[in-house]
Short mmCIF file of C-alpha atoms and ligand atoms in Angstrom, two decimals:
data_model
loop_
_atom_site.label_atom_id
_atom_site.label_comp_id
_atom_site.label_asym_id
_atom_site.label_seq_id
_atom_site.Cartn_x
_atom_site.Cartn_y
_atom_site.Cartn_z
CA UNK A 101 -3.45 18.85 -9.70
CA UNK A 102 -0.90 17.09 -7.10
CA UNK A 103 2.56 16.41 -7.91
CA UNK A 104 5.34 14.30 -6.46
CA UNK A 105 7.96 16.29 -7.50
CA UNK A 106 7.61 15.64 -11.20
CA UNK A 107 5.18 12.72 -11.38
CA UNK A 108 2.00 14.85 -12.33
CA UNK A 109 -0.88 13.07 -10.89
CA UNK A 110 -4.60 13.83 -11.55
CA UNK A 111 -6.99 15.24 -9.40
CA UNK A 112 -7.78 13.25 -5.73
CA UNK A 113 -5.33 10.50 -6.82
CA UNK A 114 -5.29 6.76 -5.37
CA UNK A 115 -2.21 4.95 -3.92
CA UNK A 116 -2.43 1.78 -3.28
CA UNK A 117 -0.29 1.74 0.45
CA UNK A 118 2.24 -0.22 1.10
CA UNK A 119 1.43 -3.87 2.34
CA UNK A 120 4.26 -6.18 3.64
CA UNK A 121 3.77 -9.23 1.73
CA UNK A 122 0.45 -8.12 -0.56
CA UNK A 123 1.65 -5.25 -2.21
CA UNK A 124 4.13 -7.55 -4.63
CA UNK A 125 4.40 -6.37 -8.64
CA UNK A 126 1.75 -8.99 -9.22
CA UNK A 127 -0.66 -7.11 -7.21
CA UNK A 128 0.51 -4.20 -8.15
CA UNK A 129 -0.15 -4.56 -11.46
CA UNK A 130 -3.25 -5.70 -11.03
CA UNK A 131 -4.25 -2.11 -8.54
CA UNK A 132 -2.48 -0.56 -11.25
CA UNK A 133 -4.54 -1.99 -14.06
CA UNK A 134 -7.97 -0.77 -12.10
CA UNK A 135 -6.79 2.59 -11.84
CA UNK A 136 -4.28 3.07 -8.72
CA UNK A 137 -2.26 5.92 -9.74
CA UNK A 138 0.66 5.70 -7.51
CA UNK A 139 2.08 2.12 -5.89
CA UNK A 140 4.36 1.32 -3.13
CA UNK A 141 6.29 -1.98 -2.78
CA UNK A 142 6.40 -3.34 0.90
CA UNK A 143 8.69 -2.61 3.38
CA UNK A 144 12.46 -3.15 2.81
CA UNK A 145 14.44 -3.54 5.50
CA UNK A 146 17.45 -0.82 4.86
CA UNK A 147 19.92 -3.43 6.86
CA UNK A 148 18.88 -6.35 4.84
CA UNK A 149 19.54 -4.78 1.45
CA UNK A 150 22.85 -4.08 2.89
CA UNK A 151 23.67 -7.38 3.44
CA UNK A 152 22.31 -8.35 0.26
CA UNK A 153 20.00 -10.35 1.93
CA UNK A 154 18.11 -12.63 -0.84
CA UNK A 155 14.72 -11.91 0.92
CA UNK A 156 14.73 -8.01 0.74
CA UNK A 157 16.38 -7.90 -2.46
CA UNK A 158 13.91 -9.39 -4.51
CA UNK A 159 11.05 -6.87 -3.16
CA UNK A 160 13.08 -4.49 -5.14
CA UNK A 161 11.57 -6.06 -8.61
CA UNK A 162 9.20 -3.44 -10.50
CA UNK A 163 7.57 -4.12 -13.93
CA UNK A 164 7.56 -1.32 -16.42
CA UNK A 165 3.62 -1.43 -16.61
CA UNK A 166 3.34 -0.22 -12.89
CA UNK A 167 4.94 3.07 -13.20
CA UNK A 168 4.83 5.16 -11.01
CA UNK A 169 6.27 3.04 -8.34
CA UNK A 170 7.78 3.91 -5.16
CA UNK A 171 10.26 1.61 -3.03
CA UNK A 172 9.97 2.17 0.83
CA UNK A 173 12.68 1.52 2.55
CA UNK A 174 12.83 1.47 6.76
CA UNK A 175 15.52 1.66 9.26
CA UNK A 176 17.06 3.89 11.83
CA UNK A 177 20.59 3.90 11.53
CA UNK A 178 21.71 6.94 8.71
CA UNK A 179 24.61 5.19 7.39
CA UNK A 180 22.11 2.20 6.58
CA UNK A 181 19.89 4.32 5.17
CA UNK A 182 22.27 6.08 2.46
CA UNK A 183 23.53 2.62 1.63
CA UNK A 184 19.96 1.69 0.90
CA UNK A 185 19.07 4.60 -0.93
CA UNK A 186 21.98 3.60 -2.96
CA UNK A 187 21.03 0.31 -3.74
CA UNK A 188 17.60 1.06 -4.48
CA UNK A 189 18.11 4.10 -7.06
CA UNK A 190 19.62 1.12 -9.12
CA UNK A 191 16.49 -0.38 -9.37
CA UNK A 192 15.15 2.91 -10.97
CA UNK A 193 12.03 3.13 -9.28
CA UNK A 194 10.16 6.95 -9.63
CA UNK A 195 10.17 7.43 -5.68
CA UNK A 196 11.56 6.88 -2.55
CA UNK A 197 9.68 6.06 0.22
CA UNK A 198 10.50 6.33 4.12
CA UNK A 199 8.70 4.46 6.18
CA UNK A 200 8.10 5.99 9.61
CA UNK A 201 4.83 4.23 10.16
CA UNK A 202 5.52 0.87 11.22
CA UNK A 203 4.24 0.04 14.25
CA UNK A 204 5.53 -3.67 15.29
CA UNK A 205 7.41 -4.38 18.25
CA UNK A 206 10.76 -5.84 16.15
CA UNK A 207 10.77 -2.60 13.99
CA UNK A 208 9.84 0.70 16.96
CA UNK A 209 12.23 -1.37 19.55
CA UNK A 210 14.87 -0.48 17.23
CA UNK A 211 13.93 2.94 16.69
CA UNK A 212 12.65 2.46 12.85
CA UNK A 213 9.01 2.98 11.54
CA UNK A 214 6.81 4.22 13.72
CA UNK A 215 9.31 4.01 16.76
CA UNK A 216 10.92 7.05 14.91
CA UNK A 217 8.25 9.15 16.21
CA UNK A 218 9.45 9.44 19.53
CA UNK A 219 12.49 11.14 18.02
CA UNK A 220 11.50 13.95 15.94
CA UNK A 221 15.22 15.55 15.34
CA UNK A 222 16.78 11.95 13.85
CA UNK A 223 13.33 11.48 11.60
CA UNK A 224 14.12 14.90 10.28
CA UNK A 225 18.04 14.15 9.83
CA UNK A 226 17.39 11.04 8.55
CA UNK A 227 15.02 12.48 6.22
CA UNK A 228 16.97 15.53 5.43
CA UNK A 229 20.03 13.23 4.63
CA UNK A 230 18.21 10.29 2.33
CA UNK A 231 16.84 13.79 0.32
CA UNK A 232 20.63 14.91 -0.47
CA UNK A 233 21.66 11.68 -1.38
CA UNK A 234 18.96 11.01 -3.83
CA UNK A 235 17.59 12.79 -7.32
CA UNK A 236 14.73 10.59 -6.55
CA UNK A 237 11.62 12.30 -4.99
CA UNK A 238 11.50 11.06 -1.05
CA UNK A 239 8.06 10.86 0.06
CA UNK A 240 7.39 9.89 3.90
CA UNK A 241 4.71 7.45 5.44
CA UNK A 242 4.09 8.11 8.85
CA UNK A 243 1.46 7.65 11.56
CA UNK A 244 -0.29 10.74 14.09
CA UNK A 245 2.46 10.28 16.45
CA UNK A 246 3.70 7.60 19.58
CA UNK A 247 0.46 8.03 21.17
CA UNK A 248 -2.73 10.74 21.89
CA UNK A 249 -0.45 12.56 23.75
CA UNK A 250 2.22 13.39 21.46
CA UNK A 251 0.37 14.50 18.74
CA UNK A 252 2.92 16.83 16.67
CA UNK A 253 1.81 16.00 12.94
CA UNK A 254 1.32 19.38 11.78
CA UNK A 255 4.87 20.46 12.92
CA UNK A 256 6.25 17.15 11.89
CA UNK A 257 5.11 17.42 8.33
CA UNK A 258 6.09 20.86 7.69
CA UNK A 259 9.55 20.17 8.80
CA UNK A 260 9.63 17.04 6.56
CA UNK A 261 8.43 19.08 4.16
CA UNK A 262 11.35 21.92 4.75
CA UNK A 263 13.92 18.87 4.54
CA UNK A 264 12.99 18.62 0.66
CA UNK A 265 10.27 15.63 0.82
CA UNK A 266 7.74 15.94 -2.29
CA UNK A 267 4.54 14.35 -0.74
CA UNK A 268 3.63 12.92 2.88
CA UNK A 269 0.76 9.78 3.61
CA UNK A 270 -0.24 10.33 6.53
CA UNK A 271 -2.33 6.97 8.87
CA UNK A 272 -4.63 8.51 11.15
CA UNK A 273 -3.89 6.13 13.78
CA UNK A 274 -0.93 6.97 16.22
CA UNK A 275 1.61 3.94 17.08
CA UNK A 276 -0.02 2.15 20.21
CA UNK A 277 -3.21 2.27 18.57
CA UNK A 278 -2.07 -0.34 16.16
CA UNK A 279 -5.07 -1.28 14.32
CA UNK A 280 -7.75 -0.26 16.54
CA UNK A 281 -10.53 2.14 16.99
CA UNK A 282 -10.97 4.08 13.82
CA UNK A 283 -8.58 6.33 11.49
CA UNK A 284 -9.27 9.67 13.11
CA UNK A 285 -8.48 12.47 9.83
CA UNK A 286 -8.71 15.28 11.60
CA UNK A 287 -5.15 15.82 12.52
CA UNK A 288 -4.27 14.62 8.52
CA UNK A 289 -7.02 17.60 7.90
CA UNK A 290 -4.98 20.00 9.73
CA UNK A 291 -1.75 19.12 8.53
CA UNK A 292 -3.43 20.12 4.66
CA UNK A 293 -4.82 23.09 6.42
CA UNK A 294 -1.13 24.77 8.06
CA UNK A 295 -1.08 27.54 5.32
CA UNK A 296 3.14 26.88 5.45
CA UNK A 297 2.12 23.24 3.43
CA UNK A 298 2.67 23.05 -0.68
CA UNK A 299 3.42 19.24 -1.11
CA UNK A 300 0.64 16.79 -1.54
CA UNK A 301 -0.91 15.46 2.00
CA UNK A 302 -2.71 12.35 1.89
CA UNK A 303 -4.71 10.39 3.53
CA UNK A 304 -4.47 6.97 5.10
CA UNK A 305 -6.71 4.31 7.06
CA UNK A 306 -10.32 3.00 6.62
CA UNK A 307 -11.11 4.07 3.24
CA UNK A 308 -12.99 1.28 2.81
CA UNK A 309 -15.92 2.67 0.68
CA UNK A 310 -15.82 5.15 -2.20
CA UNK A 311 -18.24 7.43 0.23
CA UNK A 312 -15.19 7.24 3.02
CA UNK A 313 -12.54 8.77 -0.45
CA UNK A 314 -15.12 11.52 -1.40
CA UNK A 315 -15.52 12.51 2.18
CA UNK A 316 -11.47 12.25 2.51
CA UNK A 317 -11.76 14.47 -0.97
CA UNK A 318 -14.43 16.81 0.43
CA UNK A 319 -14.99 17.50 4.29
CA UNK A 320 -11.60 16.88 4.74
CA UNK A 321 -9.61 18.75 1.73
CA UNK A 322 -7.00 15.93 1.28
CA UNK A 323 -4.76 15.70 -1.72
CA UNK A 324 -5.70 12.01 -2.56
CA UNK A 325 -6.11 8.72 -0.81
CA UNK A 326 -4.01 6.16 0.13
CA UNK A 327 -5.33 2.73 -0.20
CA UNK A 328 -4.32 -0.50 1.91
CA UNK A 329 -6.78 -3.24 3.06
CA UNK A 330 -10.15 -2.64 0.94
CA UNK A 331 -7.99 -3.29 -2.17
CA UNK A 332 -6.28 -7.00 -0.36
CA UNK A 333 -8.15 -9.67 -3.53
CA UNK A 334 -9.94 -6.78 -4.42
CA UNK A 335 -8.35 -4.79 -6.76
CA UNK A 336 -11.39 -3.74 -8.32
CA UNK A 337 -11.82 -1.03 -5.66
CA UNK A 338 -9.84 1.43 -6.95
CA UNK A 339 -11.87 1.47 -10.29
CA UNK A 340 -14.98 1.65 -8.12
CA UNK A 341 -14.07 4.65 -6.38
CA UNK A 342 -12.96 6.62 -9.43
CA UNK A 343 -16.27 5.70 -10.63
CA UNK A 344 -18.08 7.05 -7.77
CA UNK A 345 -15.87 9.72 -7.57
CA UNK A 346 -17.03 10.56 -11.36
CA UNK A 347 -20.70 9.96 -11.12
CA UNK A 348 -21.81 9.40 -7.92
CA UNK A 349 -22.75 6.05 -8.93
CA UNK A 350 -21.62 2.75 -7.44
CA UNK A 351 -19.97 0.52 -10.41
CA UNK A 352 -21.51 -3.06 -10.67
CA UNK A 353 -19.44 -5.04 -8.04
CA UNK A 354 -16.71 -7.91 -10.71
CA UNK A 355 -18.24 -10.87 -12.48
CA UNK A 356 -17.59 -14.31 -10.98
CA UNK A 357 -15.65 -14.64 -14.84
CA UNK A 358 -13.80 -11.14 -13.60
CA UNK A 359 -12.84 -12.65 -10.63
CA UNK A 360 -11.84 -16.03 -11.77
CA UNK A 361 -9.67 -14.26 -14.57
CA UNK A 362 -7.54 -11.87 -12.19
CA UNK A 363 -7.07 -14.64 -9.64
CA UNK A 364 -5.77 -16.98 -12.27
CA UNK A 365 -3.51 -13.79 -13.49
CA UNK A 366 -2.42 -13.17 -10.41
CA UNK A 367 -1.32 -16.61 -9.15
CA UNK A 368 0.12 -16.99 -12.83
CA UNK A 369 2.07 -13.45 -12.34
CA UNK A 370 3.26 -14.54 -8.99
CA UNK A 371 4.88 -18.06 -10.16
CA UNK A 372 6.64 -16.25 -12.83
CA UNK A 373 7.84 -13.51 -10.72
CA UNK A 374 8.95 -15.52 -7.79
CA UNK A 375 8.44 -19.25 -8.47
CA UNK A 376 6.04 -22.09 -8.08
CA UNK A 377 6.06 -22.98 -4.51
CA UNK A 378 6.60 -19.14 -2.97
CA UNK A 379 3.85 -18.22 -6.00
CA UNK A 380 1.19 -20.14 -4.67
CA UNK A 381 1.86 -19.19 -1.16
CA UNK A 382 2.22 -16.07 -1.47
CA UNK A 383 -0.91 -15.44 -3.18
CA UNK A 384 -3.65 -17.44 -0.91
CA UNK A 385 -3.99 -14.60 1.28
CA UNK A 386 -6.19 -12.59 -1.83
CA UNK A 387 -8.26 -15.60 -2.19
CA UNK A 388 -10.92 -14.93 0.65
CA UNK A 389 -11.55 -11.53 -0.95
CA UNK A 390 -11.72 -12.21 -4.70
CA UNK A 391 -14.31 -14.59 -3.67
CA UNK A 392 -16.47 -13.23 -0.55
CA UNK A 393 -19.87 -13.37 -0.10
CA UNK A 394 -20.54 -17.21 -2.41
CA UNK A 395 -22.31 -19.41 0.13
CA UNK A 396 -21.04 -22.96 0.75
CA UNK A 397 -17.81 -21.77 -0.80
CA UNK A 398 -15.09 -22.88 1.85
CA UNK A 399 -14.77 -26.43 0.25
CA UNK A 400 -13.33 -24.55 -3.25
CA UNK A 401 -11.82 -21.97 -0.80
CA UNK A 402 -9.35 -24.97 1.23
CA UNK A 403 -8.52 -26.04 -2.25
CA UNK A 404 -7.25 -22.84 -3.18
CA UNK A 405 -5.84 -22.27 0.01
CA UNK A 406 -3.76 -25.76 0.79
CA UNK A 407 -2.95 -26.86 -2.89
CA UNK A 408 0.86 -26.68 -2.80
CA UNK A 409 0.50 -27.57 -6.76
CA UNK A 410 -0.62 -24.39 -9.12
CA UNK A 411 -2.42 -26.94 -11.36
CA UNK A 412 -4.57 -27.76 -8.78
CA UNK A 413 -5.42 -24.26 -7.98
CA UNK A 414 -5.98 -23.19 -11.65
CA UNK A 415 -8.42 -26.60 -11.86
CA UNK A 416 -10.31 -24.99 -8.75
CA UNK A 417 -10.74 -21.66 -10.47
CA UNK A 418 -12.30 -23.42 -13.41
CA UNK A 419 -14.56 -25.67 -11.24
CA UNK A 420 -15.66 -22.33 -9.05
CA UNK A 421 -16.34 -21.00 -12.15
CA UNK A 422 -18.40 -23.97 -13.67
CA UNK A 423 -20.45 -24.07 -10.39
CA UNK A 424 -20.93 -20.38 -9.43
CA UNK A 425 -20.70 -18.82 -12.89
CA UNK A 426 -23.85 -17.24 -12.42
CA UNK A 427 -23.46 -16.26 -8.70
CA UNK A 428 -24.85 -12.43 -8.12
CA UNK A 429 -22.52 -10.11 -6.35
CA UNK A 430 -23.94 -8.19 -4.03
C1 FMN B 588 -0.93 -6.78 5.79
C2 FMN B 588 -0.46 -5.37 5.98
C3 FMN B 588 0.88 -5.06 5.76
C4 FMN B 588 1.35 -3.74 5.91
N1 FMN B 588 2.64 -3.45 5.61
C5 FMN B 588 3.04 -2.15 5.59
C6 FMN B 588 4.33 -1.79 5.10
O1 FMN B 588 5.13 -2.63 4.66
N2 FMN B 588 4.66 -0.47 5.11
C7 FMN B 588 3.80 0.51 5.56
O2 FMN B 588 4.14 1.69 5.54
N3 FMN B 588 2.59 0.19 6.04
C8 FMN B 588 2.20 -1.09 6.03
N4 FMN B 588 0.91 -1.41 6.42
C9 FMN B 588 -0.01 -0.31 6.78
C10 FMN B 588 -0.82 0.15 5.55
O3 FMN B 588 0.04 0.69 4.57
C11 FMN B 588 -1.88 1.19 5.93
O4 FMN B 588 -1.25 2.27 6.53
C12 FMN B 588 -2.92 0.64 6.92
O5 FMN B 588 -3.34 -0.65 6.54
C13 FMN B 588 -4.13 1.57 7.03
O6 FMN B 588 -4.75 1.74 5.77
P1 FMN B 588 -6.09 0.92 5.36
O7 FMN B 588 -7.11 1.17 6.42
O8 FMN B 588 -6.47 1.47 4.02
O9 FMN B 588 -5.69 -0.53 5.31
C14 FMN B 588 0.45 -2.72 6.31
C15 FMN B 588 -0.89 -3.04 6.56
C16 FMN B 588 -1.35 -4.34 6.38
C17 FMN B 588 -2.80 -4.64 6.62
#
């Protein structure tokens, strides 16, 4: 069975990836609660916990009940980085994360996330460093590489690994790919396959079916999968794969009353972790998902989605429910 250094995980485990404003504790939980096994927080910016700046510190919150939770952390200057490592150990979380993934303009111009990548020897300090100054286990998020032609993720994640890092996630995009075209695994396959690799490798981008984890798990001999936009207002997916995974069955697709329950949770978990106005906000983006596929839904969707007052949300969750209680998923 995989291990991050300690954390004993069981066999083909799920992380839910990290997800700049998504992956929040409410949604967390919620992953958590349908079977995620590992979860990230979003990105913190290693310079803005520094400066104790109000925005990055509060992504440091974790509730008890979503253990094991790792913090990522991004930036490219090493005394930043300590200093952040610092300041996150004192929010106990179980790991550290690097991020060396990130591949927006504002974050590679400045030679963090993904920009790293075109500077394998201060990825490797950096890395090397953040593992002496922690007890923590460091795990790193990364990409392929820069681009097709600089390829070097087998060598890069045995030398992460020889720096003292306990697991490595691995997108199988490179950095000017972005988003586009599709998550190729075959490099992420070859990383698992360098006989010189003990630490968990997983795998990262378009698992959007439980067929795409079990061919992760099987053709490709990955540790475990990590998880980002299939679970966005679905955090039912998680469960579903295990399922799968189990029986090579698909799981009955949530109940509108299902839905309707974790969407009221969620918004309800989001006010009380971060406030009324920044709670309902912050969690319109899941709404789309919880509640695809309802025709003539987008009149109960713009409620949801432009209600600046909770109450008015939590009254459109109980009309959606009164009017499409008996709606079949599909
Ligand atoms: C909205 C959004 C925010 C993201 N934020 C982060 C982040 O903070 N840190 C990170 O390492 N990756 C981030 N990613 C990348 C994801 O963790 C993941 O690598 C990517 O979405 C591919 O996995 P998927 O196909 O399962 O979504 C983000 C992706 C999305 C869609």
């Amino acid at each position: 069975m995989p291990k991050i250094g300690n954390i004993e995980l069981p066999d083909f485990p799920l992380l839910l990836a990290p997800m700049e404003d998504v992956s929040d504790p409410p949604f967390r939980a919620l992953c958590k609660e349908q079977g995620a096994d590992v979860v990230y927080t979003e990105f913190i910016s290693s310079e803005g916990l520094i400066r104790d700046a109000a925005k990055s510190v509060i992504k440091l919150d974790i509730y008890e009940k979503e253990r094991p939770v790792g913090i990522q952390i991004f930036g490219a200057e090493l005394d930043s980085m300590l200093q952040a490592v610092d300041i996150v150990e004192k929010s106990n979380p179980d790991i550290i994360d690097i991020n060396f993934g990130c591949p927006v303009k504002k974050v590679v111009c400045k030679n963090a996330g993904a920009g790293i990548l075109r500077d394998i020897p201060l990825m490797v300090k950096l890395t090397e460093e953040i593992v002496k100054r922690t007890k923590l286990p460091v795990t790193v998020k990364t990409r392929l590489g820069w681009d097709s032609d600089s390829i070097k993720i087998v060598e890069v994640a045995e030398r992460l690994q020889d720096v003292g890092i306990e697991a490595i996630s691995i997108h199988g995009r490179t950095r000017v790919q972005m988003y586009k075209g599709e998550a190729d695994w075959r490099p992420i396959a070859e990383v698992k396959n360098n006989q010189r690799m003990r630490i968990p490798v997983f795998g990262n981008g378009d698992v959007d079916t439980p067929e795409a984890a079990v061919k992760m798990r099987d053709e490709y001999g990955l540790d475990g999968a990590m998880i980002g936009r299939a679970s966005i207002g679905y955090p039912w997916f998680f469960k579903e794969v295990k399922h799968y995974i189990k029986t090579g069955e698909h799981l009955a697709p949530p109940t509108m009353e299902e839905r309707v329950e974790a969407a009221r949770r969620h918004l309800q978990m989001s006010i009380d972790w971060k406030g009324e106005k920044l709670g309902v906000f912050e969690t319109r983006r899941h709404y789309t998902n919880y509640f695809k596929g309802i025709p003539h839904f987008k009149e109960y969707r713009m409620k949801m989605v432009t209600s600046d007052d909770s109450a008015d949300v939590f009254a459109a969750f109980d009309e959606v429910l009164e009017k499409f209680g008996d709606f079949q998923f599909a």
